[in-house]
């Protein structure tokens, strides 16, 4: 358990993240911050009142300022506006960049030693904004995307194969957009290559559904985007850090030469422990996967070049 985790943004993703963090007792205190008066306070109190039933001692509070967040060990940033139907993640770019910039300035001042987990979209670019504004080392700025995309991929595979989700091992790399790269060559079912269990056409359809998984939810919800699986993914990253688990999870990390690329956040296999990003693992890729990753990197670089800092 760490002392304090802050969740910025008390909307759907933020509030669900806070509740999950508390239920797992990952911190003594979880602080939710939002610009809307009353919302973080009300949700925080409601969550704290679930503690006697759920059986956790994590104290959840909500606030509109950063004073209460001071000295946080981890800051999960979910502030921003959510994707509406027909809106791409990149449409969100400038609004959310302004919000994330302002949040990152506060985090730098009040929690200078924290590890930031970026959730706000477009994720890879928002992580870049946070890295630049805070000046934190890359070990302490990570983006949540790959864990969520991989969870979607694993869920669809488990459904198609009629097996437990627990037995599907997989990795989705690249940017958190339609160019993400689910690695079929590293997808196994309890060690059995998935290509031995599913024909190529079915696999391709699952890969495509994974790529558009976020949009599929937006289409149903109409007024917002996914939050149950995204919050689970953010909390899994927090847990790996808090408990120093040394887990290998696909996360958006700042590349400095890995996979032949530099100067951008891209989803790659990362070892997460108490220091945050402890290592980026470079796996061998097929020619197709390499090309797909390069295309994904281009899709991240483009919005990066238009964001004003
Ligand atoms: N500081 C703190 N909170 C802010 C700020 C700010 N500067 N600006 C906006 N917010 C808050 C909003 O008031 C709102 O409560 O961020 C919250 C966002 O919540 P939702 O609209 O419910 O959006 P949510 O579904 O939680 O998604 C948040 O995560 O997955 C991504 O694409 C998604 O970028 C979006 C983010």
Coordinates of C-alpha atoms and ligand atoms in Angstrom, one line a residue:
X1 CA 0.0 0.0 0.0
X2 CA 1.2 3.5 -0.8
X3 CA 0.2 6.6 1.1
X4 CA -1.8 8.5 -1.5
X5 CA -3.1 8.1 -5.0
X6 CA -4.8 11.0 -6.7
X7 CA -7.3 10.6 -9.5
X8 CA -7.8 13.8 -11.6
X9 CA -11.2 13.9 -13.2
X10 CA -14.2 12.6 -11.2
X11 CA -16.2 11.6 -14.2
X12 CA -17.0 8.0 -15.3
X13 CA -13.4 6.8 -15.7
X14 CA -12.0 8.7 -12.7
X15 CA -14.7 7.8 -10.2
X16 CA -14.7 4.1 -11.2
X17 CA -10.9 4.1 -10.9
X18 CA -11.1 5.7 -7.4
X19 CA -13.6 3.1 -6.3
X20 CA -11.5 0.2 -7.7
X21 CA -8.3 1.6 -6.1
X22 CA -10.1 1.8 -2.7
X23 CA -11.6 -1.7 -3.0
X24 CA -8.1 -3.1 -3.6
X25 CA -6.7 -0.9 -0.8
X26 CA -3.8 0.2 -3.0
X27 CA -3.4 3.4 -1.0
X28 CA -4.2 4.8 2.5
X29 CA -5.9 7.7 0.8
X30 CA -7.5 8.2 -2.6
X31 CA -8.1 11.8 -3.6
X32 CA -10.4 12.7 -6.5
X33 CA -10.0 16.2 -8.1
X34 CA -12.5 17.8 -10.5
X35 CA -13.3 21.3 -11.6
X36 CA -17.0 20.8 -11.1
X37 CA -17.9 21.9 -7.5
X38 CA -19.6 19.2 -5.4
X39 CA -19.1 16.2 -7.8
X40 CA -15.8 14.9 -6.5
X41 CA -16.8 15.6 -2.9
X42 CA -20.2 13.8 -3.3
X43 CA -18.7 10.9 -5.2
X44 CA -15.8 10.6 -2.7
X45 CA -18.2 10.6 0.2
X46 CA -20.5 8.1 -1.4
X47 CA -17.5 5.8 -2.1
X48 CA -16.2 6.1 1.4
X49 CA -19.6 5.2 2.7
X50 CA -19.3 1.9 0.8
X51 CA -16.1 1.1 2.8
X52 CA -17.8 -0.6 5.7
X53 CA -19.7 -2.9 3.3
X54 CA -16.9 -3.6 0.9
X55 CA -14.4 -3.8 3.8
X56 CA -11.7 -1.4 2.8
X57 CA -9.9 1.2 5.0
X58 CA -8.8 3.4 2.1
X59 CA -10.1 6.9 2.8
X60 CA -11.6 8.4 -0.4
X61 CA -12.1 12.1 -0.6
X62 CA -13.0 14.6 -3.3
X63 CA -11.9 18.1 -3.8
X64 CA -11.7 21.0 -6.3
X65 CA -8.1 22.0 -5.4
X66 CA -4.7 20.4 -5.3
X67 CA -3.8 21.0 -1.7
X68 CA -5.3 17.7 -0.6
X69 CA -3.4 15.9 -3.3
X70 CA 0.0 17.0 -2.1
X71 CA 2.7 14.3 -1.9
X72 CA 0.8 11.8 -4.0
X73 CA 2.7 8.6 -4.9
X74 CA 0.7 8.1 -8.1
X75 CA -1.5 10.5 -10.1
X76 CA -4.0 9.0 -12.6
X77 CA -5.2 11.7 -15.0
X78 CA -8.6 11.2 -16.5
X79 CA -9.6 14.8 -16.8
X80 CA -11.0 16.0 -20.1
X81 CA -14.0 15.5 -22.3
X82 CA -15.0 12.1 -23.4
X83 CA -15.5 11.0 -27.0
X84 CA -18.9 11.5 -28.5
X85 CA -20.3 9.4 -31.4
X86 CA -18.6 10.2 -34.7
X87 CA -15.7 11.9 -32.9
X88 CA -12.3 10.4 -33.3
X89 CA -9.9 10.5 -30.4
X90 CA -7.9 13.1 -32.2
X91 CA -10.8 15.4 -32.4
X92 CA -10.4 15.7 -28.6
X93 CA -6.9 16.9 -29.1
X94 CA -6.8 20.6 -28.4
X95 CA -9.5 20.7 -25.6
X96 CA -7.9 17.9 -23.7
X97 CA -4.3 19.2 -24.3
X98 CA -5.3 22.5 -22.6
X99 CA -6.8 20.6 -19.6
X100 CA -3.9 18.2 -19.3
X101 CA -1.4 21.0 -19.4
X102 CA -3.1 22.8 -16.5
X103 CA -3.4 19.6 -14.5
X104 CA 0.3 18.6 -15.1
X105 CA 1.4 22.1 -13.9
X106 CA -0.4 21.5 -10.6
X107 CA 0.9 17.9 -10.3
X108 CA 4.5 19.2 -10.8
X109 CA 4.0 21.7 -8.0
X110 CA 2.2 19.5 -5.5
X111 CA 3.4 16.0 -6.1
X112 CA 6.8 16.4 -7.7
X113 CA 7.8 12.8 -7.0
X114 CA 4.7 11.1 -8.3
X115 CA 4.3 8.6 -11.1
X116 CA 1.7 9.8 -13.6
X117 CA -0.6 7.4 -15.4
X118 CA -2.3 9.2 -18.3
X119 CA -5.8 8.1 -19.3
X120 CA -7.2 11.2 -21.0
X121 CA -7.4 10.9 -24.8
X122 CA -5.8 11.1 -27.3
X123 CA -3.7 9.2 -24.9
X124 CA -0.3 9.1 -26.5
X125 CA -0.3 12.8 -27.1
X126 CA -1.6 13.7 -23.6
X127 CA 1.2 11.6 -22.1
X128 CA 3.6 13.7 -24.1
X129 CA 2.0 16.9 -22.8
X130 CA 2.4 15.7 -19.2
X131 CA 6.1 14.6 -19.8
X132 CA 7.0 18.0 -21.3
X133 CA 5.1 20.1 -18.8
X134 CA 6.3 18.3 -15.6
X135 CA 9.8 17.6 -16.8
X136 CA 9.5 14.2 -15.0
X137 CA 11.8 11.4 -16.2
X138 CA 10.2 8.9 -18.5
X139 CA 10.1 6.3 -15.8
X140 CA 7.4 8.4 -14.1
X141 CA 5.1 9.2 -17.0
X142 CA 3.1 6.3 -18.5
X143 CA 0.0 6.0 -20.6
X144 CA -2.8 3.5 -20.1
X145 CA -3.8 2.1 -23.5
X146 CA -2.3 -1.3 -24.2
X147 CA -3.7 -3.0 -21.1
X148 CA -7.2 -1.9 -22.1
X149 CA -6.8 -2.8 -25.8
X150 CA -5.3 -6.2 -24.8
X151 CA -8.2 -6.8 -22.4
X152 CA -10.6 -6.2 -25.2
X153 CA -8.7 -8.5 -27.5
X154 CA -8.5 -11.2 -24.8
X155 CA -12.2 -10.9 -24.1
X156 CA -13.1 -11.3 -27.8
X157 CA -10.8 -14.3 -28.1
X158 CA -12.1 -16.0 -25.0
X159 CA -15.6 -15.6 -26.4
X160 CA -14.7 -17.0 -29.8
X161 CA -12.8 -19.9 -28.4
X162 CA -15.2 -20.5 -25.5
X163 CA -12.4 -20.6 -23.0
X164 CA -11.5 -18.7 -19.8
X165 CA -10.2 -15.2 -20.3
X166 CA -7.5 -16.1 -17.8
X167 CA -5.9 -18.5 -20.3
X168 CA -5.5 -16.0 -23.1
X169 CA -2.0 -14.3 -23.2
X170 CA -1.7 -11.5 -25.6
X171 CA -0.2 -8.1 -26.3
X172 CA -1.5 -5.1 -28.2
X173 CA 1.1 -2.6 -29.1
X174 CA 1.2 0.8 -30.9
X175 CA -0.9 3.9 -30.5
X176 CA -4.3 3.9 -28.8
X177 CA -6.2 4.4 -32.0
X178 CA -7.4 2.6 -35.0
X179 CA -3.7 1.8 -36.0
X180 CA -3.0 -0.2 -32.8
X181 CA -1.1 -3.5 -33.4
X182 CA -2.5 -6.7 -31.8
X183 CA 0.4 -9.2 -32.0
X184 CA -1.1 -12.4 -33.3
X185 CA 2.4 -14.0 -33.3
X186 CA 2.5 -13.5 -29.5
X187 CA -1.1 -14.6 -28.8
X188 CA -1.4 -17.9 -27.0
X189 CA -4.0 -19.9 -25.2
X190 CA -2.2 -21.4 -22.2
X191 CA 0.9 -21.5 -24.4
X192 CA -0.8 -22.8 -27.5
X193 CA -0.4 -20.4 -30.4
X194 CA -3.8 -19.0 -31.2
X195 CA -3.3 -19.7 -34.9
X196 CA -3.6 -23.4 -34.1
X197 CA -7.1 -22.8 -32.6
X198 CA -8.7 -20.1 -34.8
X199 CA -8.6 -19.7 -38.5
X200 CA -7.1 -16.6 -40.0
X201 CA -10.4 -15.0 -41.1
X202 CA -11.8 -15.2 -37.5
X203 CA -8.6 -13.9 -36.1
X204 CA -8.6 -11.0 -38.5
X205 CA -12.2 -10.1 -37.5
X206 CA -11.2 -10.1 -33.8
X207 CA -8.2 -7.9 -34.5
X208 CA -10.5 -5.5 -36.4
X209 CA -13.0 -5.5 -33.6
X210 CA -10.2 -4.8 -31.1
X211 CA -9.0 -1.8 -33.1
X212 CA -12.5 -0.3 -33.1
X213 CA -13.4 -1.5 -29.6
X214 CA -13.6 1.9 -28.1
X215 CA -15.8 3.2 -30.8
X216 CA -18.2 0.2 -30.5
X217 CA -18.9 1.2 -26.9
X218 CA -19.3 4.9 -27.8
X219 CA -21.9 3.9 -30.4
X220 CA -23.9 2.2 -27.7
X221 CA -23.6 4.8 -25.0
X222 CA -24.1 7.7 -27.3
X223 CA -23.3 10.3 -24.6
X224 CA -19.9 9.1 -23.4
X225 CA -17.2 6.5 -23.8
X226 CA -16.1 3.3 -22.1
X227 CA -15.2 3.4 -18.4
X228 CA -15.4 0.0 -16.7
X229 CA -12.6 -1.7 -18.7
X230 CA -10.5 1.6 -18.9
X231 CA -10.6 2.0 -15.1
X232 CA -9.7 -1.7 -14.6
X233 CA -6.7 -1.2 -16.8
X234 CA -5.5 1.9 -15.0
X235 CA -5.9 0.2 -11.7
X236 CA -3.9 -2.9 -12.9
X237 CA -1.0 -0.5 -13.7
X238 CA -1.3 1.2 -10.3
X239 CA -1.3 -2.2 -8.6
X240 CA 1.8 -3.3 -10.5
X241 CA 3.6 -0.1 -9.3
X242 CA 2.2 -0.1 -5.7
X243 CA 3.0 -3.8 -5.1
X244 CA 6.3 -3.6 -7.0
X245 CA 5.0 -6.6 -9.0
X246 CA 7.5 -6.3 -12.0
X247 CA 4.6 -7.1 -14.3
X248 CA 5.1 -7.0 -18.1
X249 CA 2.2 -4.9 -19.4
X250 CA 1.7 -3.1 -22.6
X251 CA 1.8 0.6 -21.8
X252 CA 2.5 3.8 -23.6
X253 CA 6.1 4.8 -22.8
X254 CA 8.4 7.5 -24.1
X255 CA 10.7 5.8 -26.6
X256 CA 14.4 6.7 -26.7
X257 CA 15.5 4.4 -29.5
X258 CA 13.5 1.2 -28.7
X259 CA 12.0 -0.4 -31.7
X260 CA 14.1 2.0 -33.7
X261 CA 12.0 5.0 -32.7
X262 CA 12.5 8.1 -30.5
X263 CA 10.7 11.1 -29.2
X264 CA 7.1 9.7 -28.9
X265 CA 4.9 7.7 -26.6
X266 CA 4.0 4.4 -28.1
X267 CA 2.5 1.2 -26.7
X268 CA 5.3 -1.3 -26.0
X269 CA 5.8 -4.1 -23.4
X270 CA 6.9 -2.5 -20.2
X271 CA 8.1 -3.8 -16.8
X272 CA 6.2 -2.0 -14.1
X273 CA 7.4 -1.8 -10.5
X274 CA 7.7 0.6 -7.6
X275 CA 9.9 3.0 -9.7
X276 CA 7.3 3.1 -12.5
X277 CA 8.7 2.1 -15.9
X278 CA 11.6 -0.2 -15.0
X279 CA 12.3 -1.5 -18.5
X280 CA 11.0 -1.5 -22.0
X281 CA 11.2 -5.0 -23.5
X282 CA 12.0 -5.2 -27.2
X283 CA 10.4 -8.3 -28.8
X284 CA 11.0 -9.6 -32.3
X285 CA 8.4 -8.6 -34.7
X286 CA 7.4 -10.0 -38.1
X287 CA 7.8 -7.7 -41.1
X288 CA 4.1 -7.0 -41.1
X289 CA 4.0 -6.2 -37.4
X290 CA 7.0 -3.8 -37.8
X291 CA 5.3 -2.0 -40.6
X292 CA 2.1 -1.8 -38.6
X293 CA 4.0 -0.3 -35.6
X294 CA 5.7 2.2 -37.8
X295 CA 2.3 3.3 -39.3
X296 CA 0.9 3.5 -35.7
X297 CA 3.9 5.7 -34.7
X298 CA 3.1 8.0 -37.7
X299 CA -0.5 8.3 -36.5
X300 CA 0.8 9.4 -33.0
X301 CA 3.4 11.9 -34.4
X302 CA 0.9 13.8 -36.5
X303 CA -1.3 15.1 -33.6
X304 CA 1.9 15.6 -31.5
X305 CA 3.1 18.1 -34.1
X306 CA 0.0 20.2 -33.9
X307 CA -0.4 20.3 -30.1
X308 CA 0.7 23.7 -28.6
X309 CA 2.6 23.5 -25.4
Ligands
LIG1 N1 -9.4 19.4 -13.9 C1 -10.0 18.3 -13.4 N2 -11.1 17.7 -13.9 C2 -11.5 18.2 -15.1 C3 -10.9 19.3 -15.8 C4 -9.8 19.9 -15.1 N3 -9.1 20.9 -15.7 N4 -11.6 19.5 -16.9 C5 -12.5 18.6 -17.0 N5 -12.5 17.8 -15.9 C6 -13.4 16.7 -15.5 C7 -14.9 16.9 -15.9 O1 -15.5 17.8 -15.0 C8 -15.4 15.5 -15.8 O2 -15.9 15.3 -14.5 O3 -13.0 15.5 -16.2 C9 -14.2 14.6 -16.0 C10 -14.3 13.8 -17.3 O4 -15.3 12.9 -17.0 P1 -16.3 12.3 -18.1 O5 -16.8 13.4 -18.9 O6 -17.2 11.4 -17.5 O7 -15.3 11.5 -19.1 P2 -14.7 10.0 -18.9 O8 -15.6 9.0 -19.5 O9 -14.4 9.8 -17.4 O10 -13.4 10.1 -19.8 C11 -12.3 10.9 -19.4 O11 -10.7 9.4 -20.2 O12 -10.9 7.5 -21.5 C12 -10.7 8.8 -21.5 O13 -11.4 9.5 -23.7 C13 -11.7 9.6 -22.3 O14 -10.4 11.6 -22.4 C14 -11.5 11.0 -21.8 C15 -11.2 10.7 -20.3

